[in-house]
PDB file of C-alpha atoms in Angstrom:
ATOM      1  CA  UNK A   1      44.293 -37.621  46.606  1.00 45.00           C
ATOM      2  CA  UNK A   2      43.272 -40.604  44.489  1.00 50.00           C
ATOM      3  CA  UNK A   3      45.254 -40.898  41.268  1.00 48.00           C
ATOM      4  CA  UNK A   4      43.107 -41.867  38.248  1.00 52.00           C
ATOM      5  CA  UNK A   5      43.791 -45.302  36.783  1.00 49.00           C
ATOM      6  CA  UNK A   6      44.644 -43.758  33.417  1.00 52.00           C
ATOM      7  CA  UNK A   7      47.544 -41.886  35.058  1.00 48.00           C
ATOM      8  CA  UNK A   8      49.043 -45.116  36.364  1.00 45.00           C
ATOM      9  CA  UNK A   9      48.533 -46.819  33.019  1.00 50.00           C
ATOM     10  CA  UNK A  10      50.258 -43.928  31.290  1.00 59.00           C
ATOM     11  CA  UNK A  11      53.079 -44.061  33.836  1.00 60.00           C
ATOM     12  CA  UNK A  12      53.619 -47.768  33.127  1.00 67.00           C
ATOM     13  CA  UNK A  13      53.695 -47.013  29.396  1.00 60.00           C
ATOM     14  CA  UNK A  14      56.225 -44.205  29.870  1.00 61.00           C
ATOM     15  CA  UNK A  15      58.503 -46.311  32.067  1.00 63.00           C
ATOM     16  CA  UNK A  16      58.334 -49.168  29.552  1.00 68.00           C
ATOM     17  CA  UNK A  17      59.117 -46.877  26.627  1.00 59.00           C
ATOM     18  CA  UNK A  18      61.958 -45.266  28.598  1.00 61.00           C
ATOM     19  CA  UNK A  19      63.503 -48.687  29.223  1.00 67.00           C
ATOM     20  CA  UNK A  20      63.312 -49.579  25.526  1.00 67.00           C
ATOM     21  CA  UNK A  21      64.831 -46.264  24.439  1.00 58.00           C
ATOM     22  CA  UNK A  22      67.569 -46.539  27.068  1.00 60.00           C
ATOM     23  CA  UNK A  23      68.440 -50.037  25.845  1.00 54.00           C
ATOM     24  CA  UNK A  24      68.916 -48.867  22.266  1.00 55.00           C
ATOM     25  CA  UNK A  25      70.880 -45.811  23.419  1.00 58.00           C
ATOM     26  CA  UNK A  26      73.311 -47.663  25.709  1.00 62.00           C
ATOM     27  CA  UNK A  27      73.653 -51.061  24.011  1.00 63.00           C
ATOM     28  CA  UNK A  28      76.905 -50.138  22.220  1.00 59.00           C
ATOM     29  CA  UNK A  29      78.676 -48.224  24.982  1.00 61.00           C
ATOM     30  CA  UNK A  30      80.734 -49.301  27.980  1.00 60.00           C
ATOM     31  CA  UNK A  31      78.310 -48.821  30.866  1.00 70.00           C
ATOM     32  CA  UNK A  32      81.064 -49.282  33.461  1.00 73.00           C
ATOM     33  CA  UNK A  33      83.203 -46.469  32.055  1.00 73.00           C
ATOM     34  CA  UNK A  34      80.162 -44.225  31.758  1.00 72.00           C
ATOM     35  CA  UNK A  35      79.239 -44.932  35.367  1.00 77.00           C
ATOM     36  CA  UNK A  36      82.781 -44.109  36.488  1.00 80.00           C
ATOM     37  CA  UNK A  37      82.574 -40.711  34.779  1.00 80.00           C
ATOM     38  CA  UNK A  38      79.348 -39.951  36.619  1.00 82.00           C
ATOM     39  CA  UNK A  39      80.727 -41.085  39.981  1.00 85.00           C
ATOM     40  CA  UNK A  40      83.862 -38.964  39.584  1.00 85.00           C
ATOM     41  CA  UNK A  41      81.852 -35.738  39.267  1.00 88.00           C
ATOM     42  CA  UNK A  42      82.726 -33.410  42.141  1.00 91.00           C
ATOM     43  CA  UNK A  43      79.929 -33.021  44.703  1.00 92.00           C
ATOM     44  CA  UNK A  44      80.588 -29.278  44.604  1.00 95.00           C
ATOM     45  CA  UNK A  45      80.002 -29.258  40.851  1.00 94.00           C
ATOM     46  CA  UNK A  46      76.688 -31.025  41.422  1.00 93.00           C
ATOM     47  CA  UNK A  47      75.687 -28.532  44.120  1.00 95.00           C
ATOM     48  CA  UNK A  48      76.736 -25.637  41.896  1.00 96.00           C
ATOM     49  CA  UNK A  49      74.671 -26.880  38.952  1.00 95.00           C
ATOM     50  CA  UNK A  50      71.643 -27.455  41.186  1.00 95.00           C
ATOM     51  CA  UNK A  51      72.118 -23.964  42.606  1.00 96.00           C
ATOM     52  CA  UNK A  52      72.268 -22.442  39.133  1.00 96.00           C
ATOM     53  CA  UNK A  53      69.120 -24.332  38.136  1.00 94.00           C
ATOM     54  CA  UNK A  54      67.500 -22.981  41.293  1.00 95.00           C
ATOM     55  CA  UNK A  55      68.301 -19.411  40.228  1.00 95.00           C
ATOM     56  CA  UNK A  56      66.640 -20.057  36.868  1.00 94.00           C
ATOM     57  CA  UNK A  57      63.581 -21.385  38.697  1.00 94.00           C
ATOM     58  CA  UNK A  58      63.529 -18.218  40.817  1.00 95.00           C
ATOM     59  CA  UNK A  59      63.312 -16.215  37.580  1.00 94.00           C
ATOM     60  CA  UNK A  60      60.279 -18.272  36.594  1.00 92.00           C
ATOM     61  CA  UNK A  61      58.783 -17.790  40.054  1.00 94.00           C
ATOM     62  CA  UNK A  62      59.239 -14.014  39.762  1.00 95.00           C
ATOM     63  CA  UNK A  63      57.346 -14.108  36.464  1.00 93.00           C
ATOM     64  CA  UNK A  64      54.460 -16.043  38.000  1.00 92.00           C
ATOM     65  CA  UNK A  65      54.283 -13.852  41.124  1.00 93.00           C
ATOM     66  CA  UNK A  66      53.960 -10.735  38.938  1.00 91.00           C
ATOM     67  CA  UNK A  67      50.862 -12.285  37.385  1.00 89.00           C
ATOM     68  CA  UNK A  68      49.300 -13.432  40.658  1.00 88.00           C
ATOM     69  CA  UNK A  69      49.979 -10.583  43.109  1.00 90.00           C
ATOM     70  CA  UNK A  70      49.435  -6.833  43.066  1.00 86.00           C
ATOM     71  CA  UNK A  71      52.627  -6.093  44.989  1.00 90.00           C
ATOM     72  CA  UNK A  72      55.568  -8.483  44.811  1.00 91.00           C
ATOM     73  CA  UNK A  73      58.271  -8.640  47.480  1.00 94.00           C
ATOM     74  CA  UNK A  74      61.354 -10.838  47.727  1.00 95.00           C
ATOM     75  CA  UNK A  75      59.591 -13.157  50.174  1.00 94.00           C
ATOM     76  CA  UNK A  76      56.773 -13.600  47.670  1.00 94.00           C
ATOM     77  CA  UNK A  77      59.210 -14.590  44.929  1.00 95.00           C
ATOM     78  CA  UNK A  78      60.754 -17.186  47.270  1.00 95.00           C
ATOM     79  CA  UNK A  79      57.299 -18.555  48.128  1.00 94.00           C
ATOM     80  CA  UNK A  80      56.475 -18.913  44.451  1.00 94.00           C
ATOM     81  CA  UNK A  81      59.892 -20.501  43.858  1.00 94.00           C
ATOM     82  CA  UNK A  82      59.047 -23.088  46.499  1.00 94.00           C
ATOM     83  CA  UNK A  83      55.733 -23.736  44.738  1.00 93.00           C
ATOM     84  CA  UNK A  84      57.614 -24.136  41.446  1.00 92.00           C
ATOM     85  CA  UNK A  85      59.835 -26.782  43.033  1.00 93.00           C
ATOM     86  CA  UNK A  86      56.752 -28.538  44.396  1.00 90.00           C
ATOM     87  CA  UNK A  87      55.259 -28.511  40.901  1.00 88.00           C
ATOM     88  CA  UNK A  88      58.372 -30.194  39.511  1.00 88.00           C
ATOM     89  CA  UNK A  89      57.964 -32.886  42.178  1.00 87.00           C
ATOM     90  CA  UNK A  90      54.340 -33.448  41.146  1.00 84.00           C
ATOM     91  CA  UNK A  91      55.505 -33.797  37.537  1.00 80.00           C
ATOM     92  CA  UNK A  92      57.227 -37.067  38.418  1.00 77.00           C
ATOM     93  CA  UNK A  93      53.827 -38.688  38.909  1.00 73.00           C
ATOM     94  CA  UNK A  94      52.009 -37.400  35.839  1.00 69.00           C
ATOM     95  CA  UNK A  95      52.331 -38.082  32.084  1.00 61.00           C
ATOM     96  CA  UNK A  96      53.767 -34.629  31.337  1.00 64.00           C
ATOM     97  CA  UNK A  97      55.572 -31.831  33.173  1.00 66.00           C
ATOM     98  CA  UNK A  98      52.696 -29.502  32.286  1.00 69.00           C
ATOM     99  CA  UNK A  99      50.500 -31.275  34.853  1.00 69.00           C
ATOM    100  CA  UNK A 100      52.934 -30.419  37.631  1.00 76.00           C
ATOM    101  CA  UNK A 101      52.917 -26.776  36.580  1.00 76.00           C
ATOM    102  CA  UNK A 102      49.140 -26.697  36.751  1.00 76.00           C
ATOM    103  CA  UNK A 103      49.113 -28.161  40.286  1.00 82.00           C
ATOM    104  CA  UNK A 104      51.897 -26.089  41.826  1.00 88.00           C
ATOM    105  CA  UNK A 105      49.514 -23.328  42.917  1.00 87.00           C
ATOM    106  CA  UNK A 106      47.940 -25.626  45.554  1.00 87.00           C
ATOM    107  CA  UNK A 107      50.961 -25.174  47.832  1.00 87.00           C
ATOM    108  CA  UNK A 108      50.311 -21.408  48.002  1.00 92.00           C
ATOM    109  CA  UNK A 109      46.737 -21.432  49.296  1.00 88.00           C
ATOM    110  CA  UNK A 110      47.717 -21.328  52.981  1.00 88.00           C
ATOM    111  CA  UNK A 111      50.236 -18.512  52.585  1.00 91.00           C
ATOM    112  CA  UNK A 112      47.898 -16.395  50.449  1.00 91.00           C
ATOM    113  CA  UNK A 113      44.349 -16.988  51.754  1.00 90.00           C
ATOM    114  CA  UNK A 114      43.392 -13.514  50.522  1.00 90.00           C
ATOM    115  CA  UNK A 115      44.149 -14.508  46.923  1.00 87.00           C
ATOM    116  CA  UNK A 116      41.324 -16.457  45.322  1.00 84.00           C
ATOM    117  CA  UNK A 117      42.204 -20.018  44.368  1.00 84.00           C
ATOM    118  CA  UNK A 118      40.961 -19.401  40.841  1.00 80.00           C
ATOM    119  CA  UNK A 119      43.445 -16.531  40.513  1.00 83.00           C
ATOM    120  CA  UNK A 120      46.351 -18.688  41.676  1.00 87.00           C
ATOM    121  CA  UNK A 121      45.358 -21.507  39.335  1.00 84.00           C
ATOM    122  CA  UNK A 122      44.584 -19.166  36.452  1.00 83.00           C
ATOM    123  CA  UNK A 123      47.839 -17.247  36.703  1.00 86.00           C
ATOM    124  CA  UNK A 124      49.745 -20.551  36.822  1.00 88.00           C
ATOM    125  CA  UNK A 125      48.112 -21.347  33.483  1.00 84.00           C
ATOM    126  CA  UNK A 126      48.923 -17.909  32.067  1.00 86.00           C
ATOM    127  CA  UNK A 127      52.483 -18.246  33.363  1.00 88.00           C
ATOM    128  CA  UNK A 128      52.826 -21.509  31.451  1.00 86.00           C
ATOM    129  CA  UNK A 129      51.392 -19.923  28.312  1.00 86.00           C
ATOM    130  CA  UNK A 130      53.787 -16.964  28.496  1.00 88.00           C
ATOM    131  CA  UNK A 131      56.741 -19.278  29.047  1.00 88.00           C
ATOM    132  CA  UNK A 132      55.733 -21.479  26.128  1.00 87.00           C
ATOM    133  CA  UNK A 133      55.274 -18.428  23.913  1.00 89.00           C
ATOM    134  CA  UNK A 134      58.878 -17.361  24.476  1.00 89.00           C
ATOM    135  CA  UNK A 135      60.158 -20.924  24.187  1.00 86.00           C
ATOM    136  CA  UNK A 136      58.348 -21.689  20.918  1.00 87.00           C
ATOM    137  CA  UNK A 137      59.602 -18.428  19.436  1.00 89.00           C
ATOM    138  CA  UNK A 138      63.170 -19.211  20.487  1.00 87.00           C
ATOM    139  CA  UNK A 139      62.845 -22.795  19.207  1.00 85.00           C
ATOM    140  CA  UNK A 140      61.727 -21.499  15.808  1.00 88.00           C
ATOM    141  CA  UNK A 141      64.652 -19.064  15.686  1.00 89.00           C
ATOM    142  CA  UNK A 142      66.994 -21.891  16.719  1.00 86.00           C
ATOM    143  CA  UNK A 143      65.701 -24.081  13.888  1.00 86.00           C
ATOM    144  CA  UNK A 144      66.108 -21.317  11.320  1.00 89.00           C
ATOM    145  CA  UNK A 145      69.644 -20.494  12.505  1.00 89.00           C
ATOM    146  CA  UNK A 146      70.533 -24.180  12.728  1.00 87.00           C
ATOM    147  CA  UNK A 147      69.353 -24.906   9.193  1.00 86.00           C
ATOM    148  CA  UNK A 148      71.208 -21.864   7.856  1.00 88.00           C
ATOM    149  CA  UNK A 149      74.403 -23.230   9.459  1.00 86.00           C
ATOM    150  CA  UNK A 150      73.891 -26.644   7.879  1.00 85.00           C
ATOM    151  CA  UNK A 151      72.724 -28.629  10.921  1.00 85.00           C
ATOM    152  CA  UNK A 152      70.246 -31.447  10.335  1.00 82.00           C
ATOM    153  CA  UNK A 153      66.676 -31.338  11.646  1.00 80.00           C
ATOM    154  CA  UNK A 154      63.620 -33.402  10.674  1.00 79.00           C
ATOM    155  CA  UNK A 155      61.859 -31.415   7.948  1.00 78.00           C
ATOM    156  CA  UNK A 156      58.491 -31.414   9.695  1.00 80.00           C
ATOM    157  CA  UNK A 157      59.846 -29.691  12.832  1.00 82.00           C
ATOM    158  CA  UNK A 158      60.285 -26.339  11.102  1.00 84.00           C
ATOM    159  CA  UNK A 159      56.724 -26.344   9.784  1.00 88.00           C
ATOM    160  CA  UNK A 160      55.408 -27.605  13.115  1.00 86.00           C
ATOM    161  CA  UNK A 161      56.999 -24.713  15.030  1.00 86.00           C
ATOM    162  CA  UNK A 162      55.939 -22.222  12.341  1.00 90.00           C
ATOM    163  CA  UNK A 163      52.369 -23.492  12.721  1.00 91.00           C
ATOM    164  CA  UNK A 164      52.465 -23.331  16.520  1.00 88.00           C
ATOM    165  CA  UNK A 165      53.867 -19.786  16.532  1.00 90.00           C
ATOM    166  CA  UNK A 166      51.243 -18.671  14.005  1.00 92.00           C
ATOM    167  CA  UNK A 167      48.580 -20.307  16.158  1.00 89.00           C
ATOM    168  CA  UNK A 168      49.808 -18.410  19.221  1.00 88.00           C
ATOM    169  CA  UNK A 169      49.737 -15.109  17.312  1.00 88.00           C
ATOM    170  CA  UNK A 170      46.175 -15.809  16.156  1.00 85.00           C
ATOM    171  CA  UNK A 171      45.127 -16.778  19.686  1.00 80.00           C
ATOM    172  CA  UNK A 172      46.544 -13.588  21.244  1.00 81.00           C
ATOM    173  CA  UNK A 173      44.966 -11.424  18.526  1.00 80.00           C
ATOM    174  CA  UNK A 174      41.561 -13.019  18.934  1.00 75.00           C
ATOM    175  CA  UNK A 175      41.791 -12.911  22.736  1.00 73.00           C
ATOM    176  CA  UNK A 176      42.430  -9.157  22.756  1.00 73.00           C
ATOM    177  CA  UNK A 177      40.782  -7.841  19.599  1.00 71.00           C
ATOM    178  CA  UNK A 178      37.462  -9.702  19.395  1.00 64.00           C
ATOM    179  CA  UNK A 179      35.010 -11.203  21.848  1.00 60.00           C
ATOM    180  CA  UNK A 180      36.838 -14.492  21.633  1.00 55.00           C
ATOM    181  CA  UNK A 181      35.695 -15.876  25.025  1.00 53.00           C
ATOM    182  CA  UNK A 182      32.007 -15.586  24.088  1.00 56.00           C
ATOM    183  CA  UNK A 183      32.596 -17.393  20.789  1.00 56.00           C
ATOM    184  CA  UNK A 184      34.483 -20.247  22.433  1.00 55.00           C
ATOM    185  CA  UNK A 185      31.967 -20.723  25.239  1.00 56.00           C
ATOM    186  CA  UNK A 186      29.485 -21.974  22.668  1.00 58.00           C
ATOM    187  CA  UNK A 187      31.710 -25.000  22.060  1.00 59.00           C
ATOM    188  CA  UNK A 188      32.208 -27.263  25.066  1.00 57.00           C
ATOM    189  CA  UNK A 189      35.486 -28.578  23.650  1.00 52.00           C
ATOM    190  CA  UNK A 190      36.923 -25.067  23.443  1.00 55.00           C
ATOM    191  CA  UNK A 191      35.619 -23.805  26.781  1.00 58.00           C
ATOM    192  CA  UNK A 192      39.063 -24.095  28.413  1.00 58.00           C
ATOM    193  CA  UNK A 193      40.499 -21.804  25.753  1.00 59.00           C
ATOM    194  CA  UNK A 194      37.649 -19.428  26.562  1.00 61.00           C
ATOM    195  CA  UNK A 195      38.672 -19.326  30.230  1.00 61.00           C
ATOM    196  CA  UNK A 196      42.291 -18.735  29.236  1.00 63.00           C
ATOM    197  CA  UNK A 197      41.298 -15.911  26.883  1.00 64.00           C
ATOM    198  CA  UNK A 198      39.232 -14.263  29.632  1.00 67.00           C
ATOM    199  CA  UNK A 199      42.213 -14.379  31.991  1.00 66.00           C
ATOM    200  CA  UNK A 200      44.379 -12.731  29.346  1.00 69.00           C
ATOM    201  CA  UNK A 201      41.833  -9.985  28.677  1.00 67.00           C
ATOM    202  CA  UNK A 202      41.456  -9.191  32.376  1.00 65.00           C
ATOM    203  CA  UNK A 203      45.199  -9.254  33.101  1.00 64.00           C
ATOM    204  CA  UNK A 204      47.584  -6.322  33.353  1.00 69.00           C
ATOM    205  CA  UNK A 205      49.029  -5.989  29.843  1.00 77.00           C
ATOM    206  CA  UNK A 206      52.198  -4.238  31.024  1.00 83.00           C
ATOM    207  CA  UNK A 207      52.866  -7.040  33.474  1.00 84.00           C
ATOM    208  CA  UNK A 208      52.235  -9.633  30.785  1.00 86.00           C
ATOM    209  CA  UNK A 209      54.846  -7.941  28.604  1.00 88.00           C
ATOM    210  CA  UNK A 210      57.242  -7.842  31.568  1.00 90.00           C
ATOM    211  CA  UNK A 211      56.661 -11.558  32.116  1.00 89.00           C
ATOM    212  CA  UNK A 212      57.334 -12.263  28.454  1.00 90.00           C
ATOM    213  CA  UNK A 213      60.604 -10.311  28.758  1.00 92.00           C
ATOM    214  CA  UNK A 214      61.560 -12.387  31.806  1.00 93.00           C
ATOM    215  CA  UNK A 215      60.842 -15.548  29.803  1.00 91.00           C
ATOM    216  CA  UNK A 216      63.064 -14.386  26.953  1.00 90.00           C
ATOM    217  CA  UNK A 217      65.899 -14.091  29.503  1.00 91.00           C
ATOM    218  CA  UNK A 218      65.065 -17.192  31.559  1.00 90.00           C
ATOM    219  CA  UNK A 219      64.934 -19.687  28.677  1.00 88.00           C
ATOM    220  CA  UNK A 220      68.498 -18.998  27.415  1.00 89.00           C
ATOM    221  CA  UNK A 221      69.677 -18.937  31.049  1.00 92.00           C
ATOM    222  CA  UNK A 222      68.235 -22.436  31.459  1.00 90.00           C
ATOM    223  CA  UNK A 223      70.041 -23.598  28.299  1.00 90.00           C
ATOM    224  CA  UNK A 224      73.378 -22.320  29.635  1.00 93.00           C
ATOM    225  CA  UNK A 225      72.939 -24.970  32.358  1.00 93.00           C
ATOM    226  CA  UNK A 226      73.395 -27.646  29.661  1.00 92.00           C
ATOM    227  CA  UNK A 227      76.500 -25.826  28.435  1.00 94.00           C
ATOM    228  CA  UNK A 228      78.006 -26.017  31.936  1.00 95.00           C
ATOM    229  CA  UNK A 229      77.276 -29.760  32.069  1.00 94.00           C
ATOM    230  CA  UNK A 230      78.959 -30.241  28.691  1.00 94.00           C
ATOM    231  CA  UNK A 231      82.068 -28.403  29.905  1.00 93.00           C
ATOM    232  CA  UNK A 232      82.081 -30.464  33.114  1.00 92.00           C
ATOM    233  CA  UNK A 233      82.622 -33.611  31.031  1.00 91.00           C
ATOM    234  CA  UNK A 234      84.984 -31.994  28.539  1.00 91.00           C
ATOM    235  CA  UNK A 235      82.470 -32.049  25.680  1.00 91.00           C
ATOM    236  CA  UNK A 236      83.371 -29.527  22.933  1.00 91.00           C
ATOM    237  CA  UNK A 237      79.952 -27.921  22.557  1.00 90.00           C
ATOM    238  CA  UNK A 238      79.694 -24.187  21.910  1.00 90.00           C
ATOM    239  CA  UNK A 239      76.990 -21.938  23.330  1.00 89.00           C
ATOM    240  CA  UNK A 240      75.496 -21.383  19.875  1.00 88.00           C
ATOM    241  CA  UNK A 241      75.181 -25.158  19.390  1.00 89.00           C
ATOM    242  CA  UNK A 242      73.437 -25.444  22.761  1.00 91.00           C
ATOM    243  CA  UNK A 243      71.091 -22.575  21.849  1.00 89.00           C
ATOM    244  CA  UNK A 244      70.291 -24.234  18.510  1.00 87.00           C
ATOM    245  CA  UNK A 245      69.513 -27.750  19.719  1.00 88.00           C
ATOM    246  CA  UNK A 246      68.312 -27.513  23.342  1.00 88.00           C
ATOM    247  CA  UNK A 247      65.031 -25.622  22.671  1.00 85.00           C
ATOM    248  CA  UNK A 248      64.001 -28.289  20.166  1.00 83.00           C
ATOM    249  CA  UNK A 249      64.995 -31.126  22.509  1.00 86.00           C
ATOM    250  CA  UNK A 250      63.225 -29.531  25.487  1.00 84.00           C
ATOM    251  CA  UNK A 251      59.965 -28.984  23.612  1.00 80.00           C
ATOM    252  CA  UNK A 252      59.894 -32.582  22.361  1.00 79.00           C
ATOM    253  CA  UNK A 253      60.517 -33.809  25.915  1.00 78.00           C
ATOM    254  CA  UNK A 254      57.358 -32.004  27.068  1.00 75.00           C
ATOM    255  CA  UNK A 255      55.409 -34.765  25.307  1.00 69.00           C
ATOM    256  CA  UNK A 256      54.292 -37.628  27.624  1.00 63.00           C
ATOM    257  CA  UNK A 257      56.532 -40.220  25.953  1.00 60.00           C
ATOM    258  CA  UNK A 258      58.930 -41.242  28.725  1.00 59.00           C
ATOM    259  CA  UNK A 259      59.528 -41.189  32.483  1.00 60.00           C
ATOM    260  CA  UNK A 260      61.318 -37.978  33.544  1.00 57.00           C
ATOM    261  CA  UNK A 261      62.687 -37.747  30.000  1.00 63.00           C
ATOM    262  CA  UNK A 262      64.922 -40.810  30.360  1.00 65.00           C
ATOM    263  CA  UNK A 263      65.377 -42.701  27.118  1.00 71.00           C
ATOM    264  CA  UNK A 264      63.817 -39.988  24.988  1.00 76.00           C
ATOM    265  CA  UNK A 265      66.437 -37.473  26.167  1.00 82.00           C
ATOM    266  CA  UNK A 266      69.279 -39.853  25.321  1.00 82.00           C
ATOM    267  CA  UNK A 267      67.918 -40.557  21.840  1.00 83.00           C
ATOM    268  CA  UNK A 268      67.394 -36.856  21.123  1.00 86.00           C
ATOM    269  CA  UNK A 269      70.879 -35.972  22.360  1.00 88.00           C
ATOM    270  CA  UNK A 270      72.356 -38.698  20.146  1.00 86.00           C
ATOM    271  CA  UNK A 271      70.374 -37.544  17.117  1.00 86.00           C
ATOM    272  CA  UNK A 272      71.175 -33.844  17.369  1.00 87.00           C
ATOM    273  CA  UNK A 273      74.606 -33.726  19.025  1.00 90.00           C
ATOM    274  CA  UNK A 274      75.853 -36.869  17.276  1.00 88.00           C
ATOM    275  CA  UNK A 275      76.025 -34.973  13.982  1.00 87.00           C
ATOM    276  CA  UNK A 276      78.669 -32.725  15.568  1.00 88.00           C
ATOM    277  CA  UNK A 277      81.122 -35.621  15.791  1.00 88.00           C
ATOM    278  CA  UNK A 278      80.938 -35.933  19.581  1.00 90.00           C
ATOM    279  CA  UNK A 279      81.605 -39.506  20.864  1.00 89.00           C
ATOM    280  CA  UNK A 280      78.494 -41.446  21.828  1.00 86.00           C
ATOM    281  CA  UNK A 281      79.807 -42.072  25.363  1.00 88.00           C
ATOM    282  CA  UNK A 282      80.237 -38.340  25.976  1.00 89.00           C
ATOM    283  CA  UNK A 283      76.759 -37.533  24.696  1.00 88.00           C
ATOM    284  CA  UNK A 284      75.179 -40.199  26.895  1.00 87.00           C
ATOM    285  CA  UNK A 285      77.041 -39.165  30.036  1.00 89.00           C
ATOM    286  CA  UNK A 286      75.860 -35.575  29.474  1.00 90.00           C
ATOM    287  CA  UNK A 287      72.229 -36.583  28.913  1.00 87.00           C
ATOM    288  CA  UNK A 288      72.195 -39.027  31.830  1.00 87.00           C
ATOM    289  CA  UNK A 289      73.709 -36.507  34.228  1.00 89.00           C
ATOM    290  CA  UNK A 290      71.179 -33.883  33.088  1.00 88.00           C
ATOM    291  CA  UNK A 291      68.366 -36.320  33.837  1.00 84.00           C
ATOM    292  CA  UNK A 292      69.772 -37.250  37.246  1.00 85.00           C
ATOM    293  CA  UNK A 293      70.096 -33.581  38.217  1.00 89.00           C
ATOM    294  CA  UNK A 294      66.517 -33.017  37.062  1.00 87.00           C
ATOM    295  CA  UNK A 295      65.313 -35.848  39.315  1.00 84.00           C
ATOM    296  CA  UNK A 296      67.289 -34.494  42.283  1.00 88.00           C
ATOM    297  CA  UNK A 297      65.818 -31.026  41.704  1.00 90.00           C
ATOM    298  CA  UNK A 298      62.312 -32.502  41.617  1.00 87.00           C
ATOM    299  CA  UNK A 299      62.943 -34.451  44.830  1.00 88.00           C
ATOM    300  CA  UNK A 300      63.997 -31.188  46.495  1.00 91.00           C
ATOM    301  CA  UNK A 301      60.466 -30.041  45.668  1.00 89.00           C
ATOM    302  CA  UNK A 302      59.161 -33.086  47.525  1.00 86.00           C
ATOM    303  CA  UNK A 303      61.147 -32.078  50.609  1.00 88.00           C
ATOM    304  CA  UNK A 304      59.932 -28.483  50.392  1.00 89.00           C
ATOM    305  CA  UNK A 305      56.355 -29.749  50.216  1.00 80.00           C
ATOM    306  CA  UNK A 306      56.584 -30.752  53.881  1.00 79.00           C
ATOM    307  CA  UNK A 307      58.301 -27.581  55.125  1.00 72.00           C
TER     308      UNK A 307
END
């Protein structure tokens, strides 16, 4: 598959920006001591954290399989989990993780020849939408709770997430209550939204609600992973602090502004967790280790691609 030139140009930009952000994040810390902390992490702890992340990905795979298949068995969930890993591997080569999610269905075509490719691709898109719906809602709640507890956030973030959540509500209402797809088809720039709305209208509403419920469980479960990493390095973060800051950090990292989140993740961790009085070195070792585990998890997807 030939990769468009714009992708490579964007990749160069992201790597360059990551290097700049990493420089400003690490310029005042002892890199040697930080490296020693990372090296001293028990291999079993690393395996355990990767295993926990895998369980969270299985939850996401279960959600997607419910959208794509009429009857879902355990083997189907595992097949979709493999595809989810493959999608995370693809994400390493594209400007944003969303691209990997939209390509992950391609690894399922041989196993499910009876399922139309458009259904696999379409349900991958719906799966992403459902996941984002839960995540944006939880991010908004996290911002509101965080502000009420006196934590600092950029003022525009609250209004941004309010606007996005209102936009999602409007989109769902229009998709189900009016002939939204027909209206959007008249505008070539909105035709993709039309296709998405048609998929929603034709989908099983009970299953969509079940998938939303799975997302509401899966997103906090994913955030607990960061809590375990914090405890591994003796960082005094509470679960409520993780639940307040991680949704905001994760949603910002979706933007195509860095390579695998490096640089941007460190700056965001410093900005949000630094206000809690945690030493800079501890924050950076947590963010770096999170990024390294994310890369390892994505590379596992690369291995599964050939199995």
